Amino acid sequence: MATIIVTGAAGFIGSNFVHQWIAQESDSVVSLDALTYAGNLANLAPVDADPRHRFVRGDICDEALVARLFAEHRPRAIVHFAAESHVDRSIHGPAEFVRTNVTGTFSLLQSALAHWRGLEGAERDAFRFLHVSTDEVYGSLSPTDPPFAETKAYEPNSPYSASKAAADHLVRAWHHTYGLPVLTTNCSNNYGPYQFPEKLIPLVIHNALAGRPLPIYGDGSNVRDWLYVGDHCRAIRAVLRGGVTGRVYNVGGWNEKTNLEVVHTICDLLDAMRPDPAGPHRRLITYVKDRPGHDRRYAIDARRIAEELGWRPARTFETGIRETVRWYLDNTKWVADVVSGDYRTWVSRNYSDR
Ligand code: NAD
Ligand code: DAU
């Protein structure tokens, strides 16, 4: 049976991807994850008992471990999600972002290259290294700029996006110079189940349910292009199946919203689904000091992936956000567990001086 290796599989998108893969595809999955604060084995509980799934705790920078996994499983692909992913954390502590996102990707590329060079014939032709990246590498748009196409010059503005941009460049170079069959996806903001409550949507749901302030950076008019996580996972599967090696595919929801619109939507859903006797959830909205270097607007032109691979988002924001709020209401134990550790230290670090 064929196998793929998924890095960062215990994180938000990685775990949703593994669930979807096991449900929809036939290959086995080896999930590799260091279980940082963002990684959580409970995210992989739905595939725990599946004989096609194996979890390995480990660091993508550990070349000996990665080489062993390649030798043991002879994967036909590696899907690389592992990263430090939160912009605010990258502002407070960029070093870990350089280590994981840049050095970690470099290390994986080296391991993948050694493995691929040892393959022959059909196995060698079929091998793919799929690098999961972000729209943030393209920089920030004004309200009237066209959305990011794959040809847009890179202009990363945060330590996080700069580290992802560096990784993207390494991936590109390993294809151009060594011929490694790589694919890169650059996706917009995801939301959905299993997202750690440091990112806007789960943070707002979590705080609203506790009656705590809903912090809006600046004036709340920054725009993001929101995509349901399951749609992102389908896009990655489509690129892995049919993408042209060396090519980049932008993935987005055609769904631009201001942060204030998103927060209003969540408040109104909670008013209907879990009314608060103290009053409408919008009363908790609190404007706080802006994020340094805060990108104004992201928007993705997702025409290439639609035209070449037939992928389009299936969920509307209205259905996706409703399901997401429902998920957080139904999974209070998951939330309680993930906010029990260092979470409070992070919240006080990021919000106390705002
Ligand atoms: P996440 O922070 O939820 O998960 C990251 C996972 O990587 C965690 O499980 C963590 O334990 C693991 N990890 C971190 N360092 C590691 C290391 N050195 N070795 C092995 N594992 C390690 O992130 P996410 O939101 O699921 O994002 C996944 C990927 O998708 C990232 O590469 C991110 O840049 C990209 N992306 C995210 C979004 C989004 O909206 N969340 C959008 C576009 C692209
Ligand atoms: O665009 C893709 C990127 O989306 C991914 O590459 C990143 O991994 C992911 O974290 C996300 O980055 P953002 O910075 O856009 O996401 P975040 O949820 O942190 O913030 C979304 C918007 O909400 C942003 O404009 C900042 C704002 N915000 C965020 C938080 C946490 C607030 O106003 N208040 C908050 O407390």
Short mmCIF file of C-alpha atoms and ligand atoms in Angstrom, two decimals:
data_model
loop_
_atom_site.label_atom_id
_atom_site.label_comp_id
_atom_site.label_asym_id
_atom_site.label_seq_id
_atom_site.Cartn_x
_atom_site.Cartn_y
_atom_site.Cartn_z
CA MET A 1 0.00 0.00 0.00
CA ALA A 2 1.29 3.49 -0.87
CA THR A 3 2.08 5.92 1.93
CA ILE A 4 2.32 9.66 2.34
CA ILE A 5 4.09 11.53 5.14
CA VAL A 6 2.25 14.53 6.57
CA THR A 7 4.27 16.99 8.69
CA GLY A 8 2.47 19.19 11.23
CA ALA A 9 -0.36 16.65 11.21
CA ALA A 10 -1.41 17.35 14.81
CA GLY A 11 -2.03 21.04 14.10
CA PHE A 12 -5.18 22.71 12.82
CA ILE A 13 -5.01 22.21 9.04
CA GLY A 14 -2.76 19.14 9.18
CA SER A 15 -5.24 17.22 11.34
CA ASN A 16 -8.21 18.20 9.18
CA PHE A 17 -6.17 17.05 6.18
CA VAL A 18 -5.39 13.67 7.72
CA HIS A 19 -9.06 13.10 8.64
CA GLN A 20 -10.10 13.90 5.09
CA TRP A 21 -7.31 11.84 3.55
CA ILE A 22 -8.15 8.71 5.53
CA ALA A 23 -11.84 9.14 4.65
CA GLN A 24 -11.34 9.82 0.94
CA GLU A 25 -8.05 8.27 -0.24
CA SER A 26 -6.55 4.79 -0.08
CA ASP A 27 -2.90 5.48 0.88
CA SER A 28 -1.62 5.17 4.43
CA VAL A 29 -0.52 8.23 6.35
CA VAL A 30 2.48 8.72 8.59
CA SER A 31 1.82 11.82 10.69
CA LEU A 32 5.00 13.55 11.84
CA ASP A 33 4.62 16.29 14.45
CA ALA A 34 6.77 17.73 17.23
CA LEU A 35 3.67 18.49 19.35
CA THR A 36 4.55 22.11 20.09
CA TYR A 37 1.94 24.21 21.92
CA ALA A 38 -0.05 24.20 18.63
CA GLY A 39 0.07 20.46 18.11
CA ASN A 40 -2.40 18.27 19.91
CA LEU A 41 -2.72 14.50 19.66
CA ALA A 42 -6.44 14.81 20.43
CA ASN A 43 -6.79 16.41 16.97
CA LEU A 44 -5.93 13.01 15.48
CA ALA A 45 -8.34 11.03 17.67
CA PRO A 46 -10.79 10.46 14.77
CA VAL A 47 -8.12 8.41 12.91
CA ASP A 48 -6.53 6.81 15.97
CA ALA A 49 -7.93 3.37 15.38
CA ASP A 50 -7.42 3.33 11.63
CA PRO A 51 -4.72 0.80 10.64
CA ARG A 52 -3.67 3.10 7.78
CA HIS A 53 -2.59 5.83 10.21
CA ARG A 54 0.61 6.02 12.24
CA PHE A 55 1.67 8.94 14.43
CA VAL A 56 5.35 9.74 15.01
CA ARG A 57 6.38 12.45 17.43
CA GLY A 58 9.41 14.23 16.04
CA ASP A 59 10.99 17.40 14.77
CA ILE A 60 11.26 18.12 11.04
CA CYS A 61 14.79 19.42 11.76
CA ASP A 62 15.80 15.91 12.92
CA GLU A 63 17.39 14.66 9.69
CA ALA A 64 18.18 11.19 11.06
CA LEU A 65 14.55 10.63 12.06
CA VAL A 66 13.18 11.92 8.75
CA ALA A 67 15.66 9.78 6.80
CA ARG A 68 14.56 6.73 8.80
CA LEU A 69 10.89 7.44 8.05
CA PHE A 70 11.65 7.81 4.34
CA ALA A 71 13.59 4.54 4.31
CA GLU A 72 10.99 2.64 6.29
CA HIS A 73 7.86 3.86 4.50
CA ARG A 74 9.11 4.79 1.00
CA PRO A 75 6.38 7.48 0.78
CA ARG A 76 5.08 8.54 -2.60
CA ALA A 77 4.66 12.08 -1.25
CA ILE A 78 5.37 14.37 1.63
CA VAL A 79 2.78 17.02 2.47
CA HIS A 80 4.50 19.69 4.54
CA PHE A 81 2.31 21.66 6.96
CA ALA A 82 4.66 21.86 9.97
CA ALA A 83 5.36 25.46 10.87
CA GLU A 84 5.13 28.15 13.47
CA SER A 85 1.98 29.80 12.17
CA HIS A 86 0.84 32.72 14.35
CA VAL A 87 1.82 36.23 13.22
CA ASP A 88 1.58 37.78 16.72
CA ARG A 89 3.88 35.11 18.17
CA SER A 90 6.36 35.80 15.36
CA ILE A 91 6.46 39.44 16.45
CA HIS A 92 7.20 38.50 20.08
CA GLY A 93 9.66 35.68 19.26
CA PRO A 94 10.83 35.33 15.65
CA ALA A 95 13.72 32.87 16.26
CA GLU A 96 11.51 29.78 16.41
CA PHE A 97 9.91 30.84 13.11
CA VAL A 98 13.28 30.91 11.38
CA ARG A 99 14.25 27.56 12.90
CA THR A 100 11.09 25.65 12.02
CA ASN A 101 9.86 27.39 8.89
CA VAL A 102 13.21 28.04 7.18
CA THR A 103 15.72 25.54 8.60
CA GLY A 104 13.03 22.87 9.03
CA THR A 105 11.92 23.18 5.42
CA PHE A 106 15.54 23.13 4.27
CA SER A 107 16.15 19.99 6.27
CA LEU A 108 13.06 18.26 4.85
CA LEU A 109 14.03 19.23 1.31
CA GLN A 110 17.46 17.64 1.82
CA SER A 111 15.92 14.44 3.17
CA ALA A 112 13.35 14.31 0.38
CA LEU A 113 16.01 14.90 -2.24
CA ALA A 114 18.19 12.06 -0.91
CA HIS A 115 15.14 9.77 -0.89
CA TRP A 116 13.96 10.78 -4.37
CA ARG A 117 17.44 10.28 -5.84
CA GLY A 118 17.39 6.71 -4.59
CA LEU A 119 14.11 5.92 -6.39
CA GLU A 120 13.79 4.52 -9.88
CA GLY A 121 11.25 4.33 -12.68
CA ALA A 122 7.57 4.85 -11.85
CA GLU A 123 8.28 5.36 -8.14
CA ARG A 124 10.66 8.21 -8.94
CA ASP A 125 8.23 9.77 -11.44
CA ALA A 126 5.36 9.66 -8.98
CA PHE A 127 7.15 11.24 -5.99
CA ARG A 128 5.97 14.70 -4.87
CA PHE A 129 7.01 17.23 -2.21
CA LEU A 130 4.00 19.43 -1.52
CA HIS A 131 4.79 22.58 0.44
CA VAL A 132 1.86 24.28 2.16
CA SER A 133 2.33 28.04 2.22
CA THR A 134 0.37 31.21 2.74
CA ASP A 135 -0.93 34.25 0.89
CA GLU A 136 0.91 36.46 3.42
CA VAL A 137 4.15 36.06 1.43
CA TYR A 138 2.67 38.40 -1.20
CA GLY A 139 2.42 41.35 1.20
CA SER A 140 -0.54 43.65 1.69
CA LEU A 141 -3.18 44.96 -0.73
CA SER A 142 -4.91 48.34 -0.84
CA PRO A 143 -8.72 48.22 -1.01
CA THR A 144 -8.65 48.62 -4.81
CA ASP A 145 -5.71 46.34 -5.75
CA PRO A 146 -6.50 43.16 -7.69
CA PRO A 147 -6.25 39.94 -5.64
CA PHE A 148 -2.91 38.08 -5.43
CA ALA A 149 -2.13 36.01 -8.52
CA GLU A 150 0.71 33.45 -8.52
CA THR A 151 2.84 35.98 -10.45
CA LYS A 152 2.65 38.62 -7.69
CA ALA A 153 6.11 39.61 -6.38
CA TYR A 154 6.85 38.51 -2.82
CA GLU A 155 6.67 41.32 -0.23
CA PRO A 156 6.43 39.61 3.19
CA ASN A 157 5.91 42.05 6.06
CA SER A 158 5.99 40.03 9.29
CA PRO A 159 8.64 37.68 10.68
CA TYR A 160 6.12 34.86 10.06
CA SER A 161 5.49 35.72 6.41
CA ALA A 162 9.20 36.38 5.82
CA SER A 163 10.03 32.92 7.16
CA LYS A 164 7.35 31.32 4.95
CA ALA A 165 8.62 33.30 1.95
CA ALA A 166 12.15 32.04 2.61
CA ALA A 167 10.83 28.48 2.73
CA ASP A 168 8.92 28.99 -0.54
CA HIS A 169 12.12 30.19 -2.21
CA LEU A 170 14.05 27.14 -0.99
CA VAL A 171 11.33 24.84 -2.33
CA ARG A 172 11.43 26.60 -5.69
CA ALA A 173 15.24 26.36 -5.82
CA TRP A 174 15.28 22.63 -4.98
CA HIS A 175 13.09 22.09 -8.02
CA HIS A 176 14.98 24.42 -10.33
CA THR A 177 18.46 23.26 -9.35
CA TYR A 178 18.03 19.61 -8.36
CA GLY A 179 14.82 18.71 -10.18
CA LEU A 180 12.99 17.70 -6.97
CA PRO A 181 9.30 17.35 -7.98
CA VAL A 182 7.76 20.02 -5.76
CA LEU A 183 4.35 21.67 -5.60
CA THR A 184 3.53 24.79 -3.60
CA THR A 185 0.14 26.02 -2.45
CA ASN A 186 -0.37 29.56 -1.11
CA CYS A 187 -3.64 29.74 0.76
CA SER A 188 -5.68 32.47 2.42
CA ASN A 189 -7.02 32.46 6.01
CA ASN A 190 -8.54 29.15 7.11
CA TYR A 191 -11.19 28.58 9.74
CA GLY A 192 -12.97 25.49 11.04
CA PRO A 193 -12.74 22.75 13.70
CA TYR A 194 -9.56 22.16 15.73
CA GLN A 195 -8.15 25.68 15.27
CA PHE A 196 -6.15 26.81 18.30
CA PRO A 197 -7.92 29.71 20.05
CA GLU A 198 -5.09 32.19 19.45
CA LYS A 199 -6.31 32.98 15.90
CA LEU A 200 -9.15 35.48 15.40
CA ILE A 201 -12.16 33.21 14.85
CA PRO A 202 -11.65 30.60 17.61
CA LEU A 203 -10.36 33.30 19.99
CA VAL A 204 -13.54 35.34 19.53
CA ILE A 205 -15.79 32.30 19.98
CA HIS A 206 -13.88 31.27 23.10
CA ASN A 207 -13.87 34.74 24.67
CA ALA A 208 -17.51 35.42 23.78
CA LEU A 209 -18.63 32.21 25.49
CA ALA A 210 -16.72 33.25 28.62
CA GLY A 211 -18.10 36.82 28.55
CA ARG A 212 -14.61 38.21 28.01
CA PRO A 213 -13.61 41.17 25.74
CA LEU A 214 -13.36 40.48 21.99
CA PRO A 215 -10.12 42.26 21.04
CA ILE A 216 -10.21 44.04 17.66
CA TYR A 217 -6.83 45.27 16.47
CA GLY A 218 -6.95 48.85 15.14
CA ASP A 219 -10.32 49.83 13.70
CA GLY A 220 -11.39 46.33 12.57
CA SER A 221 -11.35 47.23 8.88
CA ASN A 222 -8.47 44.93 7.87
CA VAL A 223 -9.65 42.43 5.30
CA ARG A 224 -8.95 38.70 5.06
CA ASP A 225 -10.14 36.13 2.49
CA TRP A 226 -11.65 33.32 4.58
CA LEU A 227 -11.72 29.68 3.46
CA TYR A 228 -13.22 26.69 5.26
CA VAL A 229 -10.40 24.30 6.23
CA GLY A 230 -12.01 21.29 4.52
CA ASP A 231 -11.98 23.20 1.23
CA HIS A 232 -8.27 23.94 1.68
CA CYS A 233 -7.62 20.23 2.31
CA ARG A 234 -9.52 19.31 -0.88
CA ALA A 235 -7.42 21.84 -2.79
CA ILE A 236 -4.19 20.28 -1.52
CA ARG A 237 -5.42 16.83 -2.56
CA ALA A 238 -6.28 18.18 -6.02
CA VAL A 239 -2.83 19.76 -6.39
CA LEU A 240 -1.11 16.57 -5.23
CA ARG A 241 -3.16 14.54 -7.71
CA GLY A 242 -2.90 16.75 -10.78
CA GLY A 243 -0.64 19.75 -10.17
CA VAL A 244 2.26 20.42 -12.51
CA THR A 245 5.56 20.03 -10.64
CA GLY A 246 7.41 23.26 -9.99
CA ARG A 247 4.16 25.19 -10.18
CA VAL A 248 2.51 27.34 -7.50
CA TYR A 249 -1.25 27.21 -6.85
CA ASN A 250 -3.05 29.98 -4.99
CA VAL A 251 -6.00 28.80 -2.91
CA GLY A 252 -8.68 31.15 -1.58
CA GLY A 253 -12.32 31.50 -0.75
CA TRP A 254 -13.35 34.45 -2.96
CA ASN A 255 -14.66 35.60 0.38
CA GLU A 256 -13.26 38.91 1.60
CA LYS A 257 -14.52 40.16 4.94
CA THR A 258 -13.39 42.87 7.34
CA ASN A 259 -12.45 41.62 10.79
CA LEU A 260 -15.40 43.52 12.21
CA GLU A 261 -17.80 41.74 9.82
CA VAL A 262 -16.40 38.38 10.93
CA VAL A 263 -16.72 39.22 14.61
CA HIS A 264 -20.26 40.58 14.15
CA THR A 265 -21.26 37.35 12.38
CA ILE A 266 -19.90 35.22 15.23
CA CYS A 267 -21.63 37.38 17.86
CA ASP A 268 -24.97 37.15 16.04
CA LEU A 269 -24.66 33.36 15.63
CA LEU A 270 -23.89 32.97 19.32
CA ASP A 271 -26.85 35.20 20.22
CA ALA A 272 -29.06 32.73 18.35
CA MET A 273 -27.31 29.48 19.37
CA ARG A 274 -26.21 30.28 22.95
CA PRO A 275 -27.89 33.51 24.12
CA ASP A 276 -26.16 35.31 26.97
CA PRO A 277 -28.57 36.62 29.64
CA ALA A 278 -26.19 39.60 30.13
CA GLY A 279 -26.97 40.88 26.60
CA PRO A 280 -25.91 40.62 22.95
CA HIS A 281 -22.36 39.34 22.43
CA ARG A 282 -21.48 42.44 20.37
CA ARG A 283 -21.30 44.36 23.66
CA LEU A 284 -17.98 42.57 24.33
CA ILE A 285 -16.23 44.07 21.27
CA THR A 286 -13.18 46.03 22.45
CA TYR A 287 -10.85 48.02 20.20
CA VAL A 288 -7.20 47.49 21.17
CA LYS A 289 -3.79 48.67 20.00
CA ASP A 290 -3.06 47.54 16.45
CA ARG A 291 -0.70 44.72 15.47
CA PRO A 292 2.69 46.24 14.45
CA GLY A 293 3.02 46.15 10.64
CA HIS A 294 -0.57 44.89 10.35
CA ASP A 295 -1.28 43.92 6.72
CA ARG A 296 -4.31 45.82 5.45
CA ARG A 297 -5.88 43.33 3.09
CA TYR A 298 -5.33 39.85 1.63
CA ALA A 299 -7.29 38.46 -1.29
CA ILE A 300 -6.55 35.48 -3.50
CA ASP A 301 -7.07 35.08 -7.21
CA ALA A 302 -7.83 31.35 -7.29
CA ARG A 303 -8.42 31.05 -11.03
CA ARG A 304 -5.41 28.84 -11.81
CA ILE A 305 -6.44 26.01 -9.51
CA ALA A 306 -10.04 26.28 -10.77
CA GLU A 307 -9.10 26.22 -14.45
CA GLU A 308 -6.34 23.59 -14.28
CA LEU A 309 -7.64 21.30 -11.55
CA GLY A 310 -11.35 22.07 -11.29
CA TRP A 311 -11.13 23.06 -7.60
CA ARG A 312 -13.54 25.60 -6.15
CA PRO A 313 -14.59 26.21 -2.54
CA ALA A 314 -17.65 24.12 -1.70
CA ARG A 315 -18.67 25.86 1.56
CA THR A 316 -20.04 29.38 1.70
CA PHE A 317 -18.85 31.51 4.61
CA GLU A 318 -22.39 31.46 6.01
CA THR A 319 -22.55 27.65 6.27
CA GLY A 320 -18.87 27.24 7.19
CA ILE A 321 -18.90 29.73 10.05
CA ARG A 322 -22.18 28.35 11.41
CA GLU A 323 -20.72 24.81 11.45
CA THR A 324 -17.55 26.12 13.06
CA VAL A 325 -19.39 27.91 15.87
CA ARG A 326 -21.46 24.74 16.38
CA TRP A 327 -18.25 22.68 16.58
CA TYR A 328 -16.79 24.89 19.32
CA LEU A 329 -20.07 24.73 21.23
CA ASP A 330 -20.07 20.93 20.99
CA ASN A 331 -16.37 20.49 21.84
CA THR A 332 -15.89 22.40 25.06
CA LYS A 333 -13.64 19.67 26.48
CA TRP A 334 -11.25 20.05 23.52
CA VAL A 335 -11.13 23.81 24.10
CA ALA A 336 -10.71 23.45 27.87
CA ASP A 337 -7.78 21.06 27.34
CA VAL A 338 -5.93 23.27 24.84
CA VAL A 339 -6.27 26.42 26.93
CA SER A 340 -5.08 24.73 30.12
CA GLY A 341 -1.31 24.90 29.51
CA ASP A 342 0.76 27.89 28.41
CA TYR A 343 -2.25 29.51 26.78
CA ARG A 344 -2.82 31.96 29.62
CA THR A 345 0.81 33.09 29.51
CA TRP A 346 0.42 33.80 25.79
CA VAL A 347 -2.84 35.72 26.26
CA SER A 348 -1.31 37.90 28.92
CA ARG A 349 1.83 38.47 26.81
CA ASN A 350 -0.10 39.47 23.69
CA TYR A 351 -3.01 41.41 25.16
CA SER A 352 -1.96 42.92 28.51
CA ASP A 353 -0.20 45.96 27.00
CA ARG A 354 -2.73 46.60 24.24
P1 NAD B 1 -0.76 25.14 13.45
O1 NAD B 1 0.08 26.11 14.20
O2 NAD B 1 -2.14 24.85 13.93
O3 NAD B 1 -0.02 23.72 13.36
C1 NAD B 1 1.35 23.61 13.12
C2 NAD B 1 1.77 22.18 13.50
O4 NAD B 1 3.16 22.03 13.20
C3 NAD B 1 1.59 21.87 14.99
O5 NAD B 1 0.96 20.62 15.15
C4 NAD B 1 3.01 21.82 15.53
O6 NAD B 1 3.17 20.92 16.61
C5 NAD B 1 3.78 21.36 14.30
N1 NAD B 1 5.19 21.74 14.34
C6 NAD B 1 5.70 22.97 14.64
N2 NAD B 1 7.04 22.93 14.60
C7 NAD B 1 7.39 21.66 14.25
C8 NAD B 1 8.62 21.01 14.03
N3 NAD B 1 9.78 21.66 14.17
N4 NAD B 1 8.60 19.71 13.67
C9 NAD B 1 7.43 19.04 13.53
N5 NAD B 1 6.23 19.61 13.74
C10 NAD B 1 6.21 20.90 14.09
O7 NAD B 1 -0.76 25.66 11.95
P2 NAD B 1 -1.92 25.59 10.85
O8 NAD B 1 -2.77 26.79 10.99
O9 NAD B 1 -2.50 24.25 10.83
O10 NAD B 1 -1.03 25.80 9.53
C11 NAD B 1 -0.44 24.69 8.87
C12 NAD B 1 0.35 25.17 7.67
O11 NAD B 1 -0.51 25.89 6.79
C13 NAD B 1 1.47 26.16 8.04
O12 NAD B 1 2.57 25.87 7.22
C14 NAD B 1 0.90 27.54 7.72
O13 NAD B 1 1.92 28.42 7.36
C15 NAD B 1 0.00 27.19 6.54
N6 NAD B 1 -1.18 28.06 6.34
C16 NAD B 1 -2.03 28.31 7.40
C17 NAD B 1 -3.17 29.09 7.18
C18 NAD B 1 -4.16 29.38 8.28
O14 NAD B 1 -5.07 30.19 8.08
N7 NAD B 1 -4.06 28.75 9.44
C19 NAD B 1 -3.41 29.61 5.90
C20 NAD B 1 -2.50 29.35 4.87
C21 NAD B 1 -1.40 28.56 5.10
O1 DAU B 2 -3.54 34.51 5.36
C1 DAU B 2 -3.14 33.26 5.81
C2 DAU B 2 -2.65 33.37 7.23
O2 DAU B 2 -3.80 33.60 8.03
C3 DAU B 2 -1.88 32.16 7.71
O3 DAU B 2 -0.71 32.03 6.95
C4 DAU B 2 -1.53 32.29 9.19
O4 DAU B 2 -0.92 31.10 9.64
C5 DAU B 2 -2.81 32.52 9.96
O5 DAU B 2 -2.50 32.73 11.31
C6 DAU B 2 -3.57 33.72 9.41
O6 DAU B 2 -2.87 34.97 9.68
P1 DAU B 2 -3.65 36.28 10.17
O7 DAU B 2 -2.70 37.13 10.90
O8 DAU B 2 -4.45 36.87 9.07
O9 DAU B 2 -4.71 35.54 11.19
P2 DAU B 2 -5.22 35.92 12.66
O10 DAU B 2 -6.34 35.00 12.97
O11 DAU B 2 -4.12 36.03 13.64
O12 DAU B 2 -5.82 37.38 12.43
C7 DAU B 2 -6.85 37.61 11.48
C8 DAU B 2 -7.14 39.10 11.50
O13 DAU B 2 -7.74 39.45 12.76
C9 DAU B 2 -5.91 39.98 11.37
O14 DAU B 2 -6.23 41.14 10.60
C10 DAU B 2 -5.58 40.39 12.80
C11 DAU B 2 -6.95 40.43 13.45
N1 DAU B 2 -7.00 40.09 14.90
C12 DAU B 2 -6.41 38.93 15.31
C13 DAU B 2 -6.41 38.56 16.63
C14 DAU B 2 -5.73 37.30 17.10
C15 DAU B 2 -7.67 40.90 15.80
O15 DAU B 2 -8.24 41.95 15.41
N2 DAU B 2 -7.70 40.53 17.11
C16 DAU B 2 -7.07 39.42 17.57
O16 DAU B 2 -7.11 39.17 18.82
#
